[in-house]
XYZ file of C-alpha atoms in Angstrom:
518
model
C -23.588 -11.744 -13.915
C -24.359 -9.394 -11.035
C -22.707 -10.729 -7.862
C -24.792 -11.683 -4.828
C -24.302 -9.400 -1.822
C -24.555 -10.424 1.827
C -23.273 -7.203 3.483
C -22.382 -8.801 6.825
C -20.739 -5.646 8.179
C -23.994 -3.694 8.295
C -26.164 -6.758 8.941
C -24.328 -7.787 12.103
C -22.952 -4.542 13.551
C -25.004 -1.618 14.931
C -25.665 1.272 12.589
C -26.304 4.974 12.901
C -30.064 5.622 13.370
C -29.777 8.660 11.101
C -29.183 8.159 7.377
C -27.659 10.654 4.993
C -24.535 12.776 4.714
C -25.139 15.382 7.415
C -21.863 15.783 9.282
C -22.255 14.589 12.857
C -20.720 12.675 15.736
C -21.888 9.081 15.526
C -22.068 7.224 18.842
C -22.691 3.541 19.486
C -22.543 2.620 15.807
C -19.966 1.249 13.376
C -21.520 2.626 10.178
C -23.887 5.155 8.674
C -26.154 4.597 5.694
C -25.311 7.075 2.930
C -25.734 7.048 -0.835
C -23.049 7.962 -3.387
C -23.566 11.336 -5.025
C -24.219 11.024 -8.790
C -21.736 12.410 -11.322
C -22.364 14.026 -14.687
C -20.610 11.839 -17.265
C -19.013 8.632 -15.953
C -16.402 7.007 -18.160
C -14.439 3.819 -17.520
C -10.723 4.667 -17.605
C -9.181 1.408 -16.456
C -10.003 -1.913 -14.815
C -8.358 -5.005 -13.370
C -9.249 -8.178 -15.210
C -8.058 -10.306 -12.266
C -10.310 -8.562 -9.722
C -13.244 -8.602 -12.125
C -12.767 -12.317 -12.695
C -12.692 -12.986 -8.941
C -16.078 -11.257 -8.696
C -17.474 -13.257 -11.618
C -17.503 -10.355 -14.087
C -16.367 -10.777 -17.680
C -14.972 -8.162 -20.041
C -18.288 -7.556 -21.810
C -19.967 -6.728 -18.508
C -17.192 -4.358 -17.469
C -17.104 -2.344 -20.682
C -20.914 -2.077 -20.779
C -21.931 1.546 -19.988
C -24.018 0.310 -17.068
C -20.851 -0.765 -15.251
C -19.498 2.796 -15.196
C -22.894 4.006 -13.962
C -22.658 1.701 -10.937
C -19.003 2.382 -10.146
C -19.417 6.126 -10.407
C -22.255 6.099 -7.879
C -25.004 6.836 -10.406
C -26.753 3.484 -10.000
C -26.826 0.468 -7.695
C -26.962 -3.234 -8.429
C -29.573 -5.275 -6.553
C -28.254 -6.129 -3.109
C -26.001 -3.078 -2.746
C -26.621 -1.179 0.500
C -24.163 1.739 0.654
C -22.565 2.798 3.926
C -19.652 4.746 5.376
C -17.701 3.208 8.261
C -17.146 4.929 11.589
C -13.656 4.794 13.109
C -11.031 6.960 14.786
C -7.266 7.010 14.777
C -3.918 8.464 15.707
C -2.684 10.853 13.028
C 1.013 11.770 13.081
C 1.232 10.469 16.635
C -1.775 12.331 18.049
C -5.256 11.060 18.833
C -7.658 12.592 16.316
C -10.976 11.283 17.635
C -13.734 10.307 15.211
C -12.560 10.182 11.605
C -14.526 7.676 9.511
C -14.953 7.270 5.774
C -14.980 10.877 4.671
C -14.947 10.216 0.929
C -15.282 6.442 0.720
C -18.622 4.675 0.512
C -18.856 0.891 0.603
C -21.376 -0.529 -1.842
C -21.586 -4.022 -0.390
C -19.852 -7.311 0.343
C -19.640 -10.146 -2.174
C -18.445 -13.716 -1.872
C -16.772 -14.052 -5.251
C -16.484 -16.997 -7.600
C -13.000 -17.430 -6.127
C -14.642 -18.220 -2.767
C -13.172 -15.149 -1.082
C -14.986 -12.208 0.474
C -14.740 -8.874 -1.338
C -15.992 -5.559 0.012
C -16.473 -3.050 -2.815
C -15.767 0.529 -1.811
C -15.990 3.684 -3.919
C -13.435 6.345 -3.074
C -14.424 9.831 -4.186
C -18.160 9.065 -4.070
C -19.280 12.235 -2.288
C -20.000 13.506 1.188
C -20.637 11.277 4.193
C -21.300 12.022 7.893
C -17.512 11.832 8.323
C -16.495 14.307 5.607
C -16.191 17.238 8.023
C -15.729 20.264 5.762
C -14.689 18.355 2.637
C -16.684 17.521 -0.485
C -16.029 13.769 -0.454
C -14.699 13.800 -3.999
C -11.322 12.781 -5.412
C -9.269 13.958 -8.364
C -7.954 11.859 -11.217
C -4.316 12.065 -10.133
C -4.906 10.511 -6.694
C -7.482 8.007 -7.948
C -5.221 6.755 -10.739
C -2.313 6.455 -8.336
C -4.378 4.325 -5.953
C -5.732 2.172 -8.775
C -2.342 1.452 -10.331
C -0.438 0.941 -7.085
C -3.034 -1.374 -5.537
C -2.718 -3.722 -8.480
C 1.063 -3.338 -8.797
C 1.568 -4.209 -5.141
C -0.497 -7.372 -5.526
C 1.625 -8.537 -8.449
C 4.767 -7.696 -6.480
C 3.586 -10.097 -3.779
C 2.909 -7.385 -1.194
C -0.237 -7.807 0.945
C -2.641 -5.119 -0.253
C -6.165 -4.014 -0.932
C -7.042 -4.333 -4.615
C -8.729 -2.090 -7.183
C -11.520 -3.123 -9.527
C -11.735 -0.037 -11.695
C -11.034 3.643 -12.263
C -13.932 5.790 -13.493
C -13.756 9.414 -14.599
C -16.611 11.551 -13.303
C -16.816 14.047 -16.158
C -16.764 16.772 -13.518
C -14.114 19.103 -12.162
C -12.991 18.966 -8.539
C -11.350 22.031 -7.015
C -8.181 21.318 -5.040
C -5.308 23.337 -3.606
C -2.605 20.829 -4.502
C 0.223 22.644 -2.703
C -1.849 24.164 0.127
C -0.520 27.543 -0.959
C -3.779 29.382 -1.480
C -4.046 28.660 -5.218
C -6.846 26.110 -5.699
C -7.708 25.083 -9.227
C -10.195 22.728 -10.904
C -8.927 19.261 -11.798
C -10.564 16.262 -13.477
C -12.519 14.167 -10.986
C -12.469 10.372 -10.741
C -13.475 7.478 -8.531
C -11.631 4.271 -7.761
C -13.382 1.109 -6.614
C -11.104 -0.532 -4.126
C -11.651 -4.090 -2.984
C -10.651 -5.974 0.166
C -11.905 -8.831 2.343
C -12.276 -6.213 5.067
C -11.667 -2.504 5.513
C -11.660 -2.770 9.314
C -8.628 -0.936 10.643
C -6.831 -0.285 13.908
C -8.857 2.892 14.390
C -12.099 0.908 14.173
C -11.261 -0.488 17.626
C -9.630 2.648 18.984
C -12.791 4.749 18.651
C -15.189 2.721 20.836
C -12.363 2.127 23.314
C -11.736 5.880 23.563
C -15.421 6.381 24.370
C -15.530 3.666 27.004
C -17.969 1.665 24.881
C -16.659 -1.757 25.842
C -19.829 -3.504 24.694
C -19.399 -2.218 21.133
C -15.681 -2.973 21.266
C -16.445 -6.576 22.233
C -19.101 -6.855 19.544
C -16.699 -5.574 16.878
C -13.959 -7.960 18.032
C -16.315 -10.961 17.936
C -17.572 -9.951 14.485
C -14.030 -9.536 13.139
C -12.968 -12.881 14.544
C -15.965 -14.668 13.039
C -15.847 -13.050 9.596
C -12.168 -12.277 8.998
C -10.345 -14.861 11.162
C -12.579 -17.946 10.890
C -9.580 -20.236 11.359
C -9.328 -19.095 15.001
C -11.707 -21.498 16.697
C -12.515 -21.700 20.378
C -13.291 -18.750 22.589
C -12.091 -16.643 25.468
C -8.732 -15.154 26.361
C -6.593 -17.670 24.463
C -8.427 -16.989 21.202
C -8.225 -13.204 21.685
C -4.513 -13.410 22.423
C -3.833 -15.484 19.324
C -5.923 -13.038 17.269
C -3.853 -10.047 18.335
C -0.672 -12.037 17.784
C -1.747 -12.801 14.217
C -2.536 -9.142 13.561
C 0.984 -8.286 14.711
C 2.569 -10.953 12.522
C 0.563 -9.986 9.446
C 1.595 -6.368 9.956
C 5.239 -7.439 10.194
C 4.943 -9.396 6.951
C 3.410 -6.401 5.168
C 6.020 -3.885 6.291
C 8.877 -6.285 5.572
C 7.631 -6.491 1.986
C 7.466 -2.681 1.816
C 11.123 -2.571 2.794
C 11.998 -5.293 0.281
C 10.598 -3.427 -2.730
C 11.292 0.162 -1.620
C 7.704 1.278 -0.966
C 7.016 4.213 1.360
C 3.418 4.456 2.580
C 3.678 8.111 3.573
C 0.663 8.234 5.940
C 0.970 5.420 8.479
C -1.743 6.755 10.747
C -3.603 4.100 12.745
C -6.746 4.733 10.698
C -4.722 3.601 7.655
C -3.602 0.303 9.203
C -5.555 -2.801 8.156
C -6.518 -5.395 10.721
C -5.628 -8.007 8.067
C -2.142 -6.666 7.412
C -3.053 -5.260 3.995
C -1.557 -2.104 2.541
C -4.432 0.336 2.910
C -5.136 3.886 1.728
C -2.722 4.860 -1.027
C -2.361 8.584 -0.436
C 0.992 10.345 -0.830
C 2.956 7.121 -1.163
C 6.247 6.826 -3.001
C 8.988 4.513 -4.209
C 12.622 4.961 -3.368
C 14.528 6.114 -6.419
C 17.978 7.053 -5.089
C 18.270 5.075 -1.871
C 17.567 7.277 1.147
C 16.119 5.773 4.349
C 15.170 9.283 5.525
C 12.965 10.032 2.517
C 9.228 10.517 2.824
C 6.900 11.216 -0.114
C 4.478 13.223 2.044
C 4.911 17.015 1.948
C 2.852 17.244 5.164
C 5.541 15.154 6.855
C 8.509 16.967 5.275
C 9.749 18.556 8.506
C 9.234 15.754 11.027
C 9.656 12.820 8.591
C 7.762 10.582 10.980
C 6.756 8.273 8.138
C 10.059 8.089 6.265
C 11.110 4.842 4.643
C 13.589 3.722 7.285
C 11.218 4.130 10.259
C 8.280 2.151 8.858
C 8.943 -0.958 11.016
C 9.151 1.157 14.182
C 6.004 3.083 13.268
C 4.134 -0.160 12.652
C 5.161 -1.348 16.124
C 4.005 1.956 17.655
C 0.687 1.686 15.838
C 0.206 -1.853 17.103
C 0.815 -0.478 20.573
C -2.095 1.918 20.083
C -4.262 -0.980 18.912
C -3.211 -2.927 22.005
C -4.324 -0.003 24.183
C -7.664 0.011 22.408
C -8.155 -3.721 22.906
C -6.933 -3.704 26.513
C -10.465 -3.518 28.023
C -11.109 -6.971 26.520
C -8.072 -8.551 28.215
C -7.905 -9.471 31.875
C -4.134 -9.833 31.520
C -2.441 -7.328 29.215
C 0.668 -9.552 29.160
C -1.008 -11.296 26.222
C -0.937 -8.014 24.305
C 2.763 -7.569 25.023
C 3.307 -11.110 23.795
C 1.660 -10.092 20.526
C 3.927 -7.072 20.181
C 6.903 -9.347 20.795
C 5.636 -11.567 17.985
C 5.776 -8.557 15.669
C 9.449 -8.009 16.503
C 10.322 -11.667 16.061
C 8.376 -12.004 12.829
C 9.810 -8.823 11.339
C 13.398 -9.871 12.126
C 12.752 -13.244 10.541
C 11.271 -11.695 7.389
C 14.079 -9.146 7.205
C 16.646 -11.931 7.102
C 14.646 -13.961 4.596
C 14.285 -11.015 2.254
C 17.954 -10.049 2.603
C 19.007 -13.591 1.695
C 16.670 -13.625 -1.310
C 17.724 -10.196 -2.579
C 21.397 -11.182 -2.375
C 20.812 -14.661 -3.784
C 22.042 -16.513 -0.726
C 20.769 -19.676 0.912
C 20.505 -18.013 4.304
C 21.179 -14.809 6.204
C 23.112 -14.582 9.441
C 24.866 -11.656 11.072
C 27.595 -11.601 8.432
C 25.077 -11.410 5.620
C 23.007 -8.737 7.387
C 26.166 -6.655 7.738
C 26.860 -7.164 4.034
C 23.377 -5.898 3.217
C 23.679 -2.893 5.517
C 27.033 -1.968 4.004
C 25.487 -2.080 0.532
C 22.618 0.158 1.625
C 25.058 2.663 3.090
C 27.009 2.735 -0.176
C 23.806 3.097 -2.185
C 22.922 6.161 -0.143
C 26.395 7.698 -0.325
C 26.761 7.089 -4.067
C 23.131 8.101 -4.821
C 22.150 4.808 -6.423
C 18.691 3.738 -7.512
C 17.436 1.005 -5.174
C 15.482 -1.001 -7.744
C 18.190 -0.844 -10.411
C 20.977 -1.657 -7.962
C 19.415 -4.851 -6.666
C 18.290 -5.912 -10.123
C 21.815 -5.277 -11.408
C 23.235 -7.667 -8.822
C 21.701 -10.518 -10.808
C 24.345 -9.949 -13.492
C 27.377 -9.812 -11.200
C 29.807 -12.602 -12.036
C 31.171 -13.992 -8.743
C 34.344 -15.048 -10.538
C 35.035 -11.561 -11.931
C 32.912 -8.945 -10.091
C 32.887 -5.530 -11.766
C 30.683 -2.430 -11.486
C 29.392 -2.546 -15.062
C 26.074 -4.317 -14.262
C 25.289 -1.458 -11.844
C 26.132 1.338 -14.274
C 22.527 2.430 -14.852
C 21.818 2.802 -11.137
C 23.848 5.992 -10.531
C 22.197 9.422 -10.419
C 25.381 11.446 -9.943
C 28.606 10.754 -11.863
C 30.776 12.552 -9.330
C 29.386 10.502 -6.442
C 29.820 7.356 -8.504
C 33.495 8.151 -9.047
C 34.022 9.075 -5.394
C 32.610 5.788 -4.126
C 33.610 3.413 -6.930
C 36.556 1.989 -4.992
C 34.399 1.266 -1.939
C 31.750 -0.313 -4.170
C 34.370 -2.445 -5.869
C 35.562 -3.627 -2.450
C 31.991 -4.492 -1.481
C 31.547 -6.474 -4.703
C 34.669 -8.470 -3.904
C 33.248 -9.323 -0.445
C 29.895 -10.216 -1.969
C 31.456 -12.380 -4.674
C 33.540 -14.211 -2.087
C 30.401 -14.943 -0.065
C 28.522 -16.148 -3.156
C 31.346 -18.481 -4.129
C 30.973 -20.444 -0.880
C 27.153 -20.432 -0.900
C 25.511 -23.824 -1.546
C 22.979 -22.478 -4.059
C 23.788 -23.367 -7.691
C 24.235 -20.334 -9.963
C 20.919 -20.766 -11.811
C 18.996 -21.175 -8.581
C 20.738 -18.165 -7.055
C 19.813 -15.991 -10.020
C 16.180 -17.118 -9.996
C 15.952 -16.502 -6.245
C 17.242 -12.972 -6.771
C 14.977 -12.341 -9.767
C 11.869 -13.163 -7.757
C 12.907 -10.871 -4.889
C 14.131 -7.871 -6.887
C 11.535 -6.378 -9.254
C 12.438 -4.912 -12.621
C 9.308 -2.747 -12.673
C 7.758 -0.712 -9.842
C 5.146 2.075 -10.157
C 7.495 5.006 -9.751
C 5.842 8.353 -8.990
C 7.101 10.097 -12.107
C 5.776 7.282 -14.305
C 2.444 7.718 -12.569
C 2.523 11.431 -13.332
C 3.293 10.776 -16.993
C 0.335 8.409 -17.149
C -1.931 10.902 -15.376
C -0.980 13.520 -17.971
C -1.804 11.106 -20.793
C -5.143 10.024 -19.318
C -6.108 13.662 -18.744
C -5.613 14.108 -22.498
C -7.878 11.133 -23.204
C -5.209 8.442 -23.731
C -6.477 5.567 -21.575
C -4.370 3.097 -23.584
C -1.314 4.418 -21.747
C -2.805 3.303 -18.427
C -3.739 -0.121 -19.797
C -0.224 -0.646 -21.163
C 1.452 0.312 -17.897
C -0.888 -1.885 -15.879
C -0.044 -4.777 -18.185
C 3.682 -4.247 -17.608
C 3.162 -4.127 -13.841
C 1.360 -7.473 -13.939
C 4.779 -9.098 -14.436
C 7.142 -6.960 -12.342
C 9.863 -9.602 -12.030
C 10.115 -10.451 -15.724
C 12.313 -8.761 -18.309
C 9.889 -7.412 -20.900
C 11.594 -6.460 -24.180
C 10.119 -3.274 -25.611
C 9.109 -1.922 -22.193
C 12.506 -0.768 -20.956
C 11.135 2.784 -20.575
C 9.138 1.601 -17.557
C 12.284 0.327 -15.832
C 14.629 3.273 -16.187
C 15.799 5.503 -13.357
C 14.125 8.825 -12.622
C 14.998 11.458 -15.256
C 16.407 14.731 -13.996
C 13.301 16.710 -15.012
C 11.250 14.627 -12.566
C 13.451 15.286 -9.528
C 11.528 18.365 -8.409
C 8.371 18.355 -10.541
C 5.116 18.226 -8.571
C 3.704 14.712 -8.436
C 6.976 13.080 -9.463
C 8.623 12.803 -6.069
C 6.880 14.183 -2.985
C 3.118 14.613 -2.866
C 0.586 16.323 -0.658
C -2.524 14.742 0.842
C -4.621 16.908 -1.482
C -6.863 14.750 -3.622
C-alpha cells in the first residue's frame, strides 16, 4: 500500500520561486523544489521492518524491485513532491551562513498507520541548490553507518531519527577519504532517513541572521502547530514554553548519549533537531576504552570541540545560538534564559537518574555521583572498555566483590595490573553501597541490565560489515541489525558483536576516527 502524503512543510511554508539544482542563495524561502538524480542500478541492501510497518509497508512491498527504484531516486510514488530544505548554522563555533540540504532530498511527509508523522528523506540523492561544489552523492560506508546507527539508537532508547532502508546505487562515487590528495572511487549508496521533522536549530538561525522576522515568525508558528500540537494557547507564554521544551528534549537526548557512550562528532547547530532527536550521523563514534577527551572526527582532532565529555556543554552553547535566533520573537529575553536554565536542570536530573540505573541503585545523591566519577576516572586510567565495564558490573557479587567479572574490559594488561588495587578498593566501596540499598538483588540487576547495553554499533564492527556488503554479503548487515534490535539482551551465538575492539582496529581507517568525507 502506497502511503498518502500531505507534505505540510512545503504546503504551508514559502518556497523558492526557482526549481532545480542550480547552486544559489535562497532568500525568503524555507525550501527549494528539486528532483533526485537517477542512479544506474539500484539494489536494496537493507531495511527496517519496524519503520516499514509504521508506514504501512509489508515485506513483499519492500523487496519488490519498484521499492528500490523509489528509494534510489529513480521513481516517485503518487503524492511525493521532492524538496531540499534551506537553513544555516554554526559550524565548529563559527557562523557559516546558508547551508541547507546539500545532498538530502525530502520525498514527502506521511501520516503512518501508527498515527505518527514521518518525513521521508533520501540522503545521497544528488545535487541541490545547497550543494555548493559537491555532487550530492554519498558512499556506501557513510550510508550504511547512518542506516545501522539510526536503528540501533532507537532500540537503545535514545531519541533519534530513523532509517527505512539502504539502497546501493550501482555507481561509483569519488571521494578523498583522508583529504590527502588521493581520491578514489567507492561504491555509492543512499539511505532513506525518517523523522517527524527535520527542522533544526539552523532553520531558525538563517532567517534571523537576515533580519527576516516575518519568515522567522511563520516558521515558529508552523513548527508549533505541526510538531508541538500539545502546546495550546498563543503569545509569549506559549513561545516560552516551546523553547523550554526544546531545551529539555535536548538535555534528554544528550544525557542518553552519555549513558551509552555515543559521540556525535559534528554537533554543529545545523545538526541539532528541534525535537531533540539525534540527527545527521556523520563521523560519529562509540567509546571503546573510556576517554572523555576522545572525538571520532578527524576534522576536530586538534581542537576536540566535539569530544565525548563536552557534549552537554556544547548542547547548551548550541541552544544559546538558537535563543539568539529566536530573540526577535520575544519581547522579554528572560524567557529564553529560563529555557536555558531548564536545560541545565533537566540534564542534571537525567545524569543522576542514569547514574543510579547504571550502578543499580535506587537513587543518586552526591555520594553516588562521586562513586560514578571515581569509576570513570579508573576506567580511563586503566584503559577499560566503557560498555564491557558497566555490563560487567551486573555480575559483581556485593558479598564478595572481585575483578573477575570485569576481566574482558581491559585493553592493556600492564595498566590493568597497575590499577588493580585501586579498582579493588572501588569495588569494595561499591559493594558496601549496594548492600545498604533498598532494591532487591533481582530488581537491581534488571535495572542495570536495561541501562547498560551488551551490544552497541562499534565503528570497527561497522567497518567489517561495510567490507562484507561491498563484497555482496548483505546477510551480514541483516544479522547485525537483528542483534542490535535487542541491545540489552544476552544473545547466545552472537558474542562476537559484544567483544572489545581488537588491536588491528585501533588505527585502521574507519574503525576509530573518521572524516566527514562521504
